[in-house]
Structures are given as structure tokens and as C-alpha cells.
Coordinates of N, CA and C in Angstrom, one line a residue:
X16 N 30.9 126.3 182.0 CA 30.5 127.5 181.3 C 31.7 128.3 181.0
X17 N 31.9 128.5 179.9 CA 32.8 129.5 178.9 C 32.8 130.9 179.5
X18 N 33.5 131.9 179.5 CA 33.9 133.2 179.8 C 34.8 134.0 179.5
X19 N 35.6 132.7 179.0 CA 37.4 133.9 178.5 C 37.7 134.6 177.5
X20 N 38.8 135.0 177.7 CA 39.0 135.5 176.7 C 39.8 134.9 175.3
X21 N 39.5 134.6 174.0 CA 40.1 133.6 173.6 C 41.3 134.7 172.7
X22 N 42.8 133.8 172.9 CA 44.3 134.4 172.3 C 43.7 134.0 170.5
X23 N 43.6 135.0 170.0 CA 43.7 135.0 168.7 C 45.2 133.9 168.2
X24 N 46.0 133.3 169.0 CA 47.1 132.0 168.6 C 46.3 130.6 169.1
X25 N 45.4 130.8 170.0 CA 44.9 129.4 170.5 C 44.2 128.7 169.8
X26 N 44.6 127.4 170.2 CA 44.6 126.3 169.0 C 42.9 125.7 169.3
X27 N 42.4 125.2 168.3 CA 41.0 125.0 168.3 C 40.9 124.4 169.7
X28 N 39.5 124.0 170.2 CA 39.0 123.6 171.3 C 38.5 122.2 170.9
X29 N 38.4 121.4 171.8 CA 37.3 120.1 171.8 C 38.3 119.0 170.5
X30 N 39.5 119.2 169.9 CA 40.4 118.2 169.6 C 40.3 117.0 169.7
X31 N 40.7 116.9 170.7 CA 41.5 115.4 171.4 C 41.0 114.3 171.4
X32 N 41.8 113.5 171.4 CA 40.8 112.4 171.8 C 39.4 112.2 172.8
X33 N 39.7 112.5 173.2 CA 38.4 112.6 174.7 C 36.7 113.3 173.6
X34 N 37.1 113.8 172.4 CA 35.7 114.4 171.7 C 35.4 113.7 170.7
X35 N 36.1 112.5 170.8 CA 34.9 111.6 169.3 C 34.3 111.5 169.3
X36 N 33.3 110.7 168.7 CA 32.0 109.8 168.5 C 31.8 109.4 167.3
X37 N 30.8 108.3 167.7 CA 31.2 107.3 166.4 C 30.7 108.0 165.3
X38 N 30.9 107.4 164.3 CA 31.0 108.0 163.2 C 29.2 108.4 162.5
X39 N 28.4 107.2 163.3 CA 27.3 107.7 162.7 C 26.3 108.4 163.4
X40 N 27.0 109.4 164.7 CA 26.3 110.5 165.6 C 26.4 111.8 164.5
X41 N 25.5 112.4 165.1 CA 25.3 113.9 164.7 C 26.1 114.6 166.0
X42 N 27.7 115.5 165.4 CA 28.3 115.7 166.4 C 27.0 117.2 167.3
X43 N 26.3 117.5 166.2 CA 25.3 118.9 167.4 C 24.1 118.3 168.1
X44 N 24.4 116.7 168.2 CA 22.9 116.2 169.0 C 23.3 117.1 170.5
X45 N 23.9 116.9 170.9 CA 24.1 117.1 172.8 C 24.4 118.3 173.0
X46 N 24.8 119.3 171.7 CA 25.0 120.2 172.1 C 23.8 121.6 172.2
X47 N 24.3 122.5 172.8 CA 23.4 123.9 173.0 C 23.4 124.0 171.5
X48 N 22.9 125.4 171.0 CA 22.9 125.9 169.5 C 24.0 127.5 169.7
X49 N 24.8 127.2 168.3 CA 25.9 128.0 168.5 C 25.4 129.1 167.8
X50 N 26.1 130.6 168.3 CA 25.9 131.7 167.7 C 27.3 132.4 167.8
X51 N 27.2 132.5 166.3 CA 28.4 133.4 166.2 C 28.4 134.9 166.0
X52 N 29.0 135.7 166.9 CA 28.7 137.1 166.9 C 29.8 137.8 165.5
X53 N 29.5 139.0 164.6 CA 30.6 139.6 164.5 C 29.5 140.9 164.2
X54 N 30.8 141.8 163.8 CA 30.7 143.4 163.7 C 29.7 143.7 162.6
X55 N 29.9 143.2 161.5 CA 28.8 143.8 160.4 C 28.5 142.5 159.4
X56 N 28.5 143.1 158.8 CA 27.9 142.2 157.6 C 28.9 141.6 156.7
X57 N 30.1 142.7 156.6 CA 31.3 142.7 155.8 C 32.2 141.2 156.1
X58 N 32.3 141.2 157.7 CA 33.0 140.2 158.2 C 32.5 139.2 158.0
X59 N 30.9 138.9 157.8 CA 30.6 137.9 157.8 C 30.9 137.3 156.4
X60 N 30.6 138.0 155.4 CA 30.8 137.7 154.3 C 32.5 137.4 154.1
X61 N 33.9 137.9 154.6 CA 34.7 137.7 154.7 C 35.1 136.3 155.2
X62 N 34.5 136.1 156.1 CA 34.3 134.6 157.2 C 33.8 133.2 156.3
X63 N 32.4 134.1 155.6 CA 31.9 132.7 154.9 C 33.1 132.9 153.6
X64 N 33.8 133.6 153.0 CA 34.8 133.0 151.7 C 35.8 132.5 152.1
X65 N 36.3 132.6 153.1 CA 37.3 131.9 153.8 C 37.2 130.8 154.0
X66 N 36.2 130.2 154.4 CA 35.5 129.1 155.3 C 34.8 128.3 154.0
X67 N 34.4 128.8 152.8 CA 34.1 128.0 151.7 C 35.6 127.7 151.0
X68 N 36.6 127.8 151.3 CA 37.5 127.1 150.6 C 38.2 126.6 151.7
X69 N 38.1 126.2 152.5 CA 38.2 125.0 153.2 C 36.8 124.1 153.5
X70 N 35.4 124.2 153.2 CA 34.5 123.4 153.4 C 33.4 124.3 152.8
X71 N 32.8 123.7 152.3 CA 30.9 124.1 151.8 C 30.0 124.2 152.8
X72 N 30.4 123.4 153.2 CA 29.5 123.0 154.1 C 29.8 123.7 155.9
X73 N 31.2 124.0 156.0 CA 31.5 125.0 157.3 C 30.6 126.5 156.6
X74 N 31.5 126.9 155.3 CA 30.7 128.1 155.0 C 28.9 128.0 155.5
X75 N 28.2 127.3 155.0 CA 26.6 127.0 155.0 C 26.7 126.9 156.2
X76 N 27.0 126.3 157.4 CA 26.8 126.4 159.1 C 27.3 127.7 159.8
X77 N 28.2 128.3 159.1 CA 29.1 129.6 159.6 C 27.8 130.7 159.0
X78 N 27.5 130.6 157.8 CA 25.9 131.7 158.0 C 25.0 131.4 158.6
X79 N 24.7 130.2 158.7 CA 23.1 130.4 159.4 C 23.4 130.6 161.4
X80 N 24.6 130.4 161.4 CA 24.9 130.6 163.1 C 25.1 131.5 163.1
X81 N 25.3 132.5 162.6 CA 25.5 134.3 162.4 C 24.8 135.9 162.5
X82 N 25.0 136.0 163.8 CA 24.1 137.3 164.0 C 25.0 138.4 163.9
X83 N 24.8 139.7 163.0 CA 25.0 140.7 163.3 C 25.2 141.9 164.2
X84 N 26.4 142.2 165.1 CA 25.9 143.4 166.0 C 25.9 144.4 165.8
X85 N 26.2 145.2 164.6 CA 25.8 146.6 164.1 C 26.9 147.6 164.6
X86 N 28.7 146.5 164.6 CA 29.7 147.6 165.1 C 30.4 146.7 166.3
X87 N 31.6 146.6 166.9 CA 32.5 146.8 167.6 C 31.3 146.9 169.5
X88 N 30.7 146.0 170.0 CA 29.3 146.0 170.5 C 29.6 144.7 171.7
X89 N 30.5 143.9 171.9 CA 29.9 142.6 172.3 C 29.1 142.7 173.6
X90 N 28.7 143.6 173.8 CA 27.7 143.8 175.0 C 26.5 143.4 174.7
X91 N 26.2 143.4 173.4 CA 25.1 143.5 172.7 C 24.8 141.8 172.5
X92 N 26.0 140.8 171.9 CA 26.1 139.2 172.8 C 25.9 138.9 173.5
X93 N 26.4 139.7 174.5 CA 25.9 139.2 176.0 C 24.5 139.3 176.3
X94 N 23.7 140.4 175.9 CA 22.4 140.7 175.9 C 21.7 139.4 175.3
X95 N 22.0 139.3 173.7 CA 21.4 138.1 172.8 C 21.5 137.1 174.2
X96 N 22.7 136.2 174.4 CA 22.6 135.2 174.8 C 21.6 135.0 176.1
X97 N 21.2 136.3 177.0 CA 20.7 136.3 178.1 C 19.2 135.7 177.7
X98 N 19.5 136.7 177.0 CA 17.4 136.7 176.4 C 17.3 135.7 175.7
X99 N 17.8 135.2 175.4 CA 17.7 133.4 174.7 C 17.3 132.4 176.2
X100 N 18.7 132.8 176.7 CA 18.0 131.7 178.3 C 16.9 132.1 178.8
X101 N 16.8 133.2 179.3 CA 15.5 133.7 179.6 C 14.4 132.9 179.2
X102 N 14.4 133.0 178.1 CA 13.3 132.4 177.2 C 13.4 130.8 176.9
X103 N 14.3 130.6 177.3 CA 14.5 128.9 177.6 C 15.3 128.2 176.4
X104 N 16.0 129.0 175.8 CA 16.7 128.9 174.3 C 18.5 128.9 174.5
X105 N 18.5 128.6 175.6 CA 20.2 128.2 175.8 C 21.2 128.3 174.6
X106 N 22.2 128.8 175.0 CA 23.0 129.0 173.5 C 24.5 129.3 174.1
X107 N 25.4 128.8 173.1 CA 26.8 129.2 173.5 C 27.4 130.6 172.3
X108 N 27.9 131.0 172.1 CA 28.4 132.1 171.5 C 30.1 132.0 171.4
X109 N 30.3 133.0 170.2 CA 31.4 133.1 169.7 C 31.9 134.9 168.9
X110 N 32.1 135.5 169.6 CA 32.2 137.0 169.1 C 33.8 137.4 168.7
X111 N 33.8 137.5 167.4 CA 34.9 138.1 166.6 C 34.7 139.2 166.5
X112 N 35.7 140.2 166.9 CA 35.9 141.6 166.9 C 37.5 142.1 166.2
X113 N 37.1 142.9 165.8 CA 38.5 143.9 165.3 C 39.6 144.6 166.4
X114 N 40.4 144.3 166.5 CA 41.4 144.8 167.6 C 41.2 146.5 167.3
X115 N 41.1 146.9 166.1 CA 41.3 148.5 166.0 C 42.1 149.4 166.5
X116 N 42.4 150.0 167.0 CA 43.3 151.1 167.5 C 44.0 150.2 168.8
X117 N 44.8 150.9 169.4 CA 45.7 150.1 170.3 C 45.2 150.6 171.6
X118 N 44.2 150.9 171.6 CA 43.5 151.1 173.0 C 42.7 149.6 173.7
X119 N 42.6 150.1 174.9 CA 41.4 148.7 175.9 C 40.4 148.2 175.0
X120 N 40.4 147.0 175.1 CA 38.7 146.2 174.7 C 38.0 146.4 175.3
X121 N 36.5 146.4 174.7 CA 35.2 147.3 175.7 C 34.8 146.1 176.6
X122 N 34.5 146.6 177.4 CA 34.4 146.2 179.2 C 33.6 145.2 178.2
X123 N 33.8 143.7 178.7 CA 32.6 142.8 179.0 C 32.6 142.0 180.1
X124 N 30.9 141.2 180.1 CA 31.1 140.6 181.1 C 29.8 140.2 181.2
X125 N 30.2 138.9 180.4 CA 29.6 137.5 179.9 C 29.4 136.8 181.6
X126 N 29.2 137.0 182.8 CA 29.0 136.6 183.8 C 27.4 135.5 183.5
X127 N 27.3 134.2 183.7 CA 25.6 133.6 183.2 C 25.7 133.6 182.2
X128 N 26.9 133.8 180.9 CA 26.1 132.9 179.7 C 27.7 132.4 179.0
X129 N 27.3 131.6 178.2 CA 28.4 130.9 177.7 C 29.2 131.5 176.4
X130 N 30.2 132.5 176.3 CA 30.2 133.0 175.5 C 32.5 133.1 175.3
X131 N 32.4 133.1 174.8 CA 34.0 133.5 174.5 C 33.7 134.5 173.6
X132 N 35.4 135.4 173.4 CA 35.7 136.5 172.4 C 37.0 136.3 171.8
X133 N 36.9 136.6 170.3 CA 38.0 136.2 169.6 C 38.4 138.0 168.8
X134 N 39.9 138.2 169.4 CA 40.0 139.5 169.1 C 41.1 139.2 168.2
X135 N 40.8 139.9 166.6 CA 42.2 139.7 165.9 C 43.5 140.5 166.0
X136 N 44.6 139.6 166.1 CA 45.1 140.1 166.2 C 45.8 141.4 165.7
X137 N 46.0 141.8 164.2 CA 45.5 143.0 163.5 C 44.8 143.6 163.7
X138 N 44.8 145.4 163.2 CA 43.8 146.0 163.6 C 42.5 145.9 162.8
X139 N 42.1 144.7 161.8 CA 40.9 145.2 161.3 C 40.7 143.5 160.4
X140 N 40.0 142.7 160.2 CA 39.9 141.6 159.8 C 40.2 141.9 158.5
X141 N 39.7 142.8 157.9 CA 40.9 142.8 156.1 C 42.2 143.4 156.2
X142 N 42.6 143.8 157.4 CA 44.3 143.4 157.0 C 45.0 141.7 156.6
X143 N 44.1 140.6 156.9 CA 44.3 139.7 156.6 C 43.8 139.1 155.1
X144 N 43.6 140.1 154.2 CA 43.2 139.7 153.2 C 44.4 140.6 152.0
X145 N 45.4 141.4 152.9 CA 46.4 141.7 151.9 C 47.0 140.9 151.4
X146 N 47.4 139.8 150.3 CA 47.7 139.2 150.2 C 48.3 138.9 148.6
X147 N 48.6 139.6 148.1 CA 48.8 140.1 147.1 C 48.3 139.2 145.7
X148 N 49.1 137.8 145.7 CA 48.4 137.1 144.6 C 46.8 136.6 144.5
X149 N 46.4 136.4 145.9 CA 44.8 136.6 146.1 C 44.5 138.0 145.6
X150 N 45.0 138.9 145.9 CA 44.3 140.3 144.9 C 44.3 139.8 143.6
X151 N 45.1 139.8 142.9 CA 45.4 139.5 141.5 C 44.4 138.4 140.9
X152 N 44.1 137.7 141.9 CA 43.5 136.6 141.3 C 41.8 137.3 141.5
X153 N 41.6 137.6 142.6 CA 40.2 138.0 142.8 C 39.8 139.1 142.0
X154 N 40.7 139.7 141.5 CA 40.1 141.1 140.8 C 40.8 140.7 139.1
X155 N 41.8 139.7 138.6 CA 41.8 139.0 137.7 C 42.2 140.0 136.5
X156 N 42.8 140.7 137.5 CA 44.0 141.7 136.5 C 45.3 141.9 137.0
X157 N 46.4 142.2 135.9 CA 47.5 142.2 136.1 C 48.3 143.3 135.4
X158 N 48.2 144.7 135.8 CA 48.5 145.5 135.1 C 50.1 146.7 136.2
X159 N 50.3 147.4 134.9 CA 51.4 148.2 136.2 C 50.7 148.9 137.4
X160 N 49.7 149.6 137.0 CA 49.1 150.4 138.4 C 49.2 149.3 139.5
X161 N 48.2 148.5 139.2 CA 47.5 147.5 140.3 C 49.2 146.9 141.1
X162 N 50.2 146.6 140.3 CA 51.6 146.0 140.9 C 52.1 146.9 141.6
X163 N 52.4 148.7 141.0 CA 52.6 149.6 141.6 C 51.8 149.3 143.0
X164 N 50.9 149.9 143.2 CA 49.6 150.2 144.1 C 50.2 148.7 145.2
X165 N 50.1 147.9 145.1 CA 50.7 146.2 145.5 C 51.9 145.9 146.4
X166 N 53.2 147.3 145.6 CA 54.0 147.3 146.3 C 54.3 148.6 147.2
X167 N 53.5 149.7 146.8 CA 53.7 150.9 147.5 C 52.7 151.1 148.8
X168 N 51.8 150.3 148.9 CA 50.2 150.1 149.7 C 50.8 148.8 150.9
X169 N 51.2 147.4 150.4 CA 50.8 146.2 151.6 C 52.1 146.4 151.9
X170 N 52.3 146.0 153.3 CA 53.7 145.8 154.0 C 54.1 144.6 153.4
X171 N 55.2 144.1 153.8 CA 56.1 142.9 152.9 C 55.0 142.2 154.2
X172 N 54.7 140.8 153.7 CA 54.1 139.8 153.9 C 54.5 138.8 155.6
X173 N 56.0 139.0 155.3 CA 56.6 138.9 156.7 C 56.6 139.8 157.8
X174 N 56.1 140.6 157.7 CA 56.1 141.6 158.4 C 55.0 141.9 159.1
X175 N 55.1 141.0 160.5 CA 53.6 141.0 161.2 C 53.7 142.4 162.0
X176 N 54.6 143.1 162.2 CA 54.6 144.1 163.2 C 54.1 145.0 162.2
X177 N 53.9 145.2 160.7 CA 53.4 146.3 159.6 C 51.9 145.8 159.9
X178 N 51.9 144.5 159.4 CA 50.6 144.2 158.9 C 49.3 144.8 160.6
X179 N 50.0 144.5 161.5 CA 48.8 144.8 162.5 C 48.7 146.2 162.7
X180 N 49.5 146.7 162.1 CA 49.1 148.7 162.4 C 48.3 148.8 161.0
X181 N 48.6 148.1 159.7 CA 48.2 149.3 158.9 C 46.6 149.5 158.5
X182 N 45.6 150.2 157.9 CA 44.6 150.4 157.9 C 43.9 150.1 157.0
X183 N 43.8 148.5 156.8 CA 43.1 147.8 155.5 C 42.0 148.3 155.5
X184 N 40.9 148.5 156.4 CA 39.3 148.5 155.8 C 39.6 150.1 155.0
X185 N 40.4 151.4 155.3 CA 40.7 152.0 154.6 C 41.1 151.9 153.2
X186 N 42.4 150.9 152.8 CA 42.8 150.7 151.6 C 42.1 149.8 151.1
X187 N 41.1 149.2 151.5 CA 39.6 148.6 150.7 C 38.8 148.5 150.4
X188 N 38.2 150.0 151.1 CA 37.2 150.0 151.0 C 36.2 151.2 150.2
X189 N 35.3 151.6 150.2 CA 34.7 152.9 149.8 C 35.6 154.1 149.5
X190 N 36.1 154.4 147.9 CA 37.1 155.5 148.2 C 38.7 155.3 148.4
X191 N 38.8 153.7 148.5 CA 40.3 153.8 149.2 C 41.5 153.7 147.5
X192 N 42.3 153.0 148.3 CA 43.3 153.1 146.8 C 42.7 151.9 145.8
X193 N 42.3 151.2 146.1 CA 41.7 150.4 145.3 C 40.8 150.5 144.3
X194 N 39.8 151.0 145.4 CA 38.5 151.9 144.8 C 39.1 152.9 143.4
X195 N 40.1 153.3 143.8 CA 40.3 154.7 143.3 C 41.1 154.2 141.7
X196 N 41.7 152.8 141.8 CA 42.7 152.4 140.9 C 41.6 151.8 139.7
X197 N 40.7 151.0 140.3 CA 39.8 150.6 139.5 C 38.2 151.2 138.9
X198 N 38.4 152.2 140.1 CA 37.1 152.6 139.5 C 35.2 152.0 140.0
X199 N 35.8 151.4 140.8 CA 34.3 150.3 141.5 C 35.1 150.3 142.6
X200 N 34.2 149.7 143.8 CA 34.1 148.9 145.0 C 34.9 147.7 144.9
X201 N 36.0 147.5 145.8 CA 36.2 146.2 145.8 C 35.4 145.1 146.9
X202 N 35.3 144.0 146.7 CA 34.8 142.9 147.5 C 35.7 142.4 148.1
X203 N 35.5 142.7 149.4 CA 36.5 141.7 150.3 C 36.4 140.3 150.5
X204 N 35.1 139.9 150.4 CA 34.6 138.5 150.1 C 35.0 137.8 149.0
X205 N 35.3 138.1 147.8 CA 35.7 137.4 147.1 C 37.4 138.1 147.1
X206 N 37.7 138.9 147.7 CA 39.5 138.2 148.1 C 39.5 137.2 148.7
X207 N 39.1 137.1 149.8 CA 39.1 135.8 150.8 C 38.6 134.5 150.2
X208 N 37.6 134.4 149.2 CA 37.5 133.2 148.0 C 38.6 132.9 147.8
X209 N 39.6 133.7 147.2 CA 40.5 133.8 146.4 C 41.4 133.1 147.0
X210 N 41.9 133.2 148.1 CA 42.9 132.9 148.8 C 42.9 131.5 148.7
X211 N 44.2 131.0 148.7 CA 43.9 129.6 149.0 C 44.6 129.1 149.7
X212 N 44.2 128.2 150.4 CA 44.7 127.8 152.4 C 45.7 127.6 152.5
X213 N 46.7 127.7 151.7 CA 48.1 127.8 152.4 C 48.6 129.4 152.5
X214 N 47.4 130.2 151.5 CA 47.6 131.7 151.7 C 46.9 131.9 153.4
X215 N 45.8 131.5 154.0 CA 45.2 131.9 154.4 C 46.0 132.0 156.2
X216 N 46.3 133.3 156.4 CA 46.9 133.4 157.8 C 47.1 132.4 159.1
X217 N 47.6 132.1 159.6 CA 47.0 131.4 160.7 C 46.5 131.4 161.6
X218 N 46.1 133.0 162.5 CA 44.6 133.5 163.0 C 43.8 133.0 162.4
X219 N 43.1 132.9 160.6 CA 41.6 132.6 160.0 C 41.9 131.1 160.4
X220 N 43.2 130.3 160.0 CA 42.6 129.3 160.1 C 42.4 128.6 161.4
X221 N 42.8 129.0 162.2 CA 42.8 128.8 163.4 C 41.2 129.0 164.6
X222 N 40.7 130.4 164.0 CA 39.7 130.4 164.1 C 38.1 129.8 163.2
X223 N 38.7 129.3 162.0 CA 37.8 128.7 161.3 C 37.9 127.1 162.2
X224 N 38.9 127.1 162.5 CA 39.0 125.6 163.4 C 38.1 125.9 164.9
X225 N 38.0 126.7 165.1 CA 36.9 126.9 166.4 C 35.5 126.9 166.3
X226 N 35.4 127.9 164.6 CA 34.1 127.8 164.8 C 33.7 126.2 163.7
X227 N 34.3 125.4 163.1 CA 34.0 124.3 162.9 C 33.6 123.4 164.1
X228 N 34.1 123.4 165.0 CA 33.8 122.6 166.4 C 32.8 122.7 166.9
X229 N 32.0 123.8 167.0 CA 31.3 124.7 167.9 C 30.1 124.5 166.4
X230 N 30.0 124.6 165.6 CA 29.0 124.2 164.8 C 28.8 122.7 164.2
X231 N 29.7 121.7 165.2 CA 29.6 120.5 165.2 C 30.1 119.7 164.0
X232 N 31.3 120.7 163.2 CA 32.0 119.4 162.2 C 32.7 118.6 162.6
X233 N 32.8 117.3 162.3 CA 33.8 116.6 162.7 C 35.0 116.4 161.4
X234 N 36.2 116.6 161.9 CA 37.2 116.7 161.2 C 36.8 115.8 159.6
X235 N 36.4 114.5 159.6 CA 36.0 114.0 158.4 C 35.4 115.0 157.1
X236 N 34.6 115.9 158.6 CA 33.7 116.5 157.4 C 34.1 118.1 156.5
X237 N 35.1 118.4 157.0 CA 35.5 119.7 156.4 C 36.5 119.0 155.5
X238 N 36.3 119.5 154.1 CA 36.8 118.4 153.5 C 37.7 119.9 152.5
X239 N 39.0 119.3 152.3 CA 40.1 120.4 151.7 C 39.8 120.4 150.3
X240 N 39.3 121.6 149.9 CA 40.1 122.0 148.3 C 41.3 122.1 147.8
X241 N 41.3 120.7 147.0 CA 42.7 121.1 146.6 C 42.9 121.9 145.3
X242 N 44.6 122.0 144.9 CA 44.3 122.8 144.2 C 45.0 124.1 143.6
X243 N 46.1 124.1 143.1 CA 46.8 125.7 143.7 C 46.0 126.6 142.4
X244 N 45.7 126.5 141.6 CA 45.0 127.3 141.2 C 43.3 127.3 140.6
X245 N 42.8 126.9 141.7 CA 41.5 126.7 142.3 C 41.2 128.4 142.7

């Protein structure tokens, strides 16, 4: 039974040799039913465009395993998963959270149920969607403001020590510079469409490789878009 804490660098689980099976098993016969925790709704939607340009079919297993906790909560996991066994509904779990401010993670303690936590390493899962030519492409304009705004707004791209301080769901969201440049709401979901997997950080993909596992794809089956301007 699961409990740790999972390093936003650690490399998928269940790999190796030792987790085959033949080709014509259903890799989720033997297993429990997976639930994946996150914060809102936002993330989820950020999760499934990510996860549809590496697979259709991860995207379609990554929503339907997807419960909402209503915020920054995983206590509220731990609860789900109890009351599942309770009730004879065994389940393993997977809670993505926002690192947020540079303070403590909230006390948990998944003691009795199978659950890991995956904390990004940035403070906010759309700092990983600054990305500049995925903006460009997702919002499918190319003008001075938007280039201005591009270079005066995202840290240079190498620069992991900028990118985990700065305050993406701010510059994304309701109100932010974006908002303000165009005039509408931007979609963080269709930035993360946009991206294409050699844009895509190595935290998402790293964690898209956990929750493929854990929703029983077998490597065969997540199948790459190619493509660079897909």
C-alpha cells in the first residue's frame, strides 16, 4: 500500500520489465479503480489537453478517473478513498496539488488507503503553460502587444528558478494581462492543446506517465502525435 510522497522528478512507476502482460490482457483487470484527485476544474481541463496530445485515449481515462476537491484540500482524498473502502469500493488515488506559496504542505495522512501526492514543482500548474509559441498558436495571433506582453510578462524559458516563483494563474486568468490584452478570458486548456510534446515540461510529462500506468495503458497504447505543427 502506497503513502508517499511522490518528487514531482520521479520517473513513472510500474515500468520495467517485471509489469508486462501479454498483449491480449486488459492491463486494469487485477487492478483496484484509479482516482485521480486535483484542485478544480481548471486543472483538470489543463491535464486532459495535455494528455490529448500525447493520447485520446489517456485524455478519455484521465476524465473519467477525475474527482474534483474544491481547492488545495487533499484531506478531502483521503476521506473519498476511506468511504469507498468502507463501502467495499477499494481504490487507489493520485492527488495533484499546486505547490503555491513557499510555505508547508497541508498535513496529510493517507494512513489505510492507497494514495500518493504529486506536488508541482512550480507555484501553480499554469506556470507550466508559459510557453510562448503555444500561446501564439492557441490564441492564433501575432501582433506587437501580444510579443511585447510575451517578453515583458514570462521569465526566459531557462529559467526554472523564475518560472517556479512567478504567478501564472494571475497572468491568466480573470483580469490578468492577457485578459486585459485581448479583451476575453483566456483558456488554459487549449494552451496546453497547443503545446506540443517536445514543448511540454518534463514534470507534465512525467506525471502524464504515472497517471497512464495507474489508468492501465500499456505503453503500445498511448500512441504520439506527430507533428510539429499539429
Amino acid at each position: 500500500m502506497s503513502s508517499g510522497i511522490l518528487d514531482a522528478r520521479e520517473p513513472p512507476r510500474g515500468t520495467g520489465r517485471g509489469s508486462r502482460r501479454r498483449s491480449g490482457d486488459d492491463p486494469r483487470a487485477d487492478a483496484p479503480p484509479f482516482v485521480l484527485f486535483v484542485e478544480g476544474p481548471r486543472d483538470r481541463h489543463i491535464l486532459q489537453g495535455w494528455a490529448h496530445r500525447v493520447s485520446p485515449l489517456l485524455a478519455r481515462r484521465l476524465v473519467e478517473s477525475t474527482v474534483i476537491l474544491g481547492g488545495r484540500q487533499p484531506a478531502r482524498a483521503v476521506r473519498h478513498l476511506r468511504e469507498r473502502a468502507e463501502n467495499g469500493q477499494g481504490a487507489r488515488g493520485l492527488c495533484v496539488l499546486d505547490r503555491d506559496a513557499d510555505g508547508p504542505d497541508p498535513a496529510i495522512a493517507p494512513e489505510g488507503v492507497d494514495l500518493d501526492v504529486f506536488t508541482w514543482g512550480r507555484r501553480h500548474i499554469e506556470a507550466y503553460l508559459l510557453v510562448p509559441d503555444a500561446i501564439r498558436r492557441a490564441l492564433r495571433l501575432r501582433d506587437r502587444g501580444l510579443e511585447r506582453l510575451l517578453r515583458d510578462e514570462l521569465p526566459r524559458p531557462d529559467d526554472e528558478r523564475a518560472l517556479a516563483r512567478v504567478d501564472a494563474k494571475r497572468l491568466l486568468g480573470h483580469r490578468g494581462a492577457l485578459h486585459r490584452l485581448l479583451g476575453s478570458p483566456v483558456d488554459p486548456g487549449r494552451i496546453a492543446r497547443a503545446m506540443r510534446e517536445d514543448e511540454q515540461p518534463l514534470e507534465v510529462r512525467q506525471l502524464l506517465g504515472q497517471i497512464g500506468e495507474r489508468v492501465g495503458l500499456a505503453p503500445r497504447q498511448v500512441i504520439v502525435r506527430g507533428g510539429a505543427g499539429r
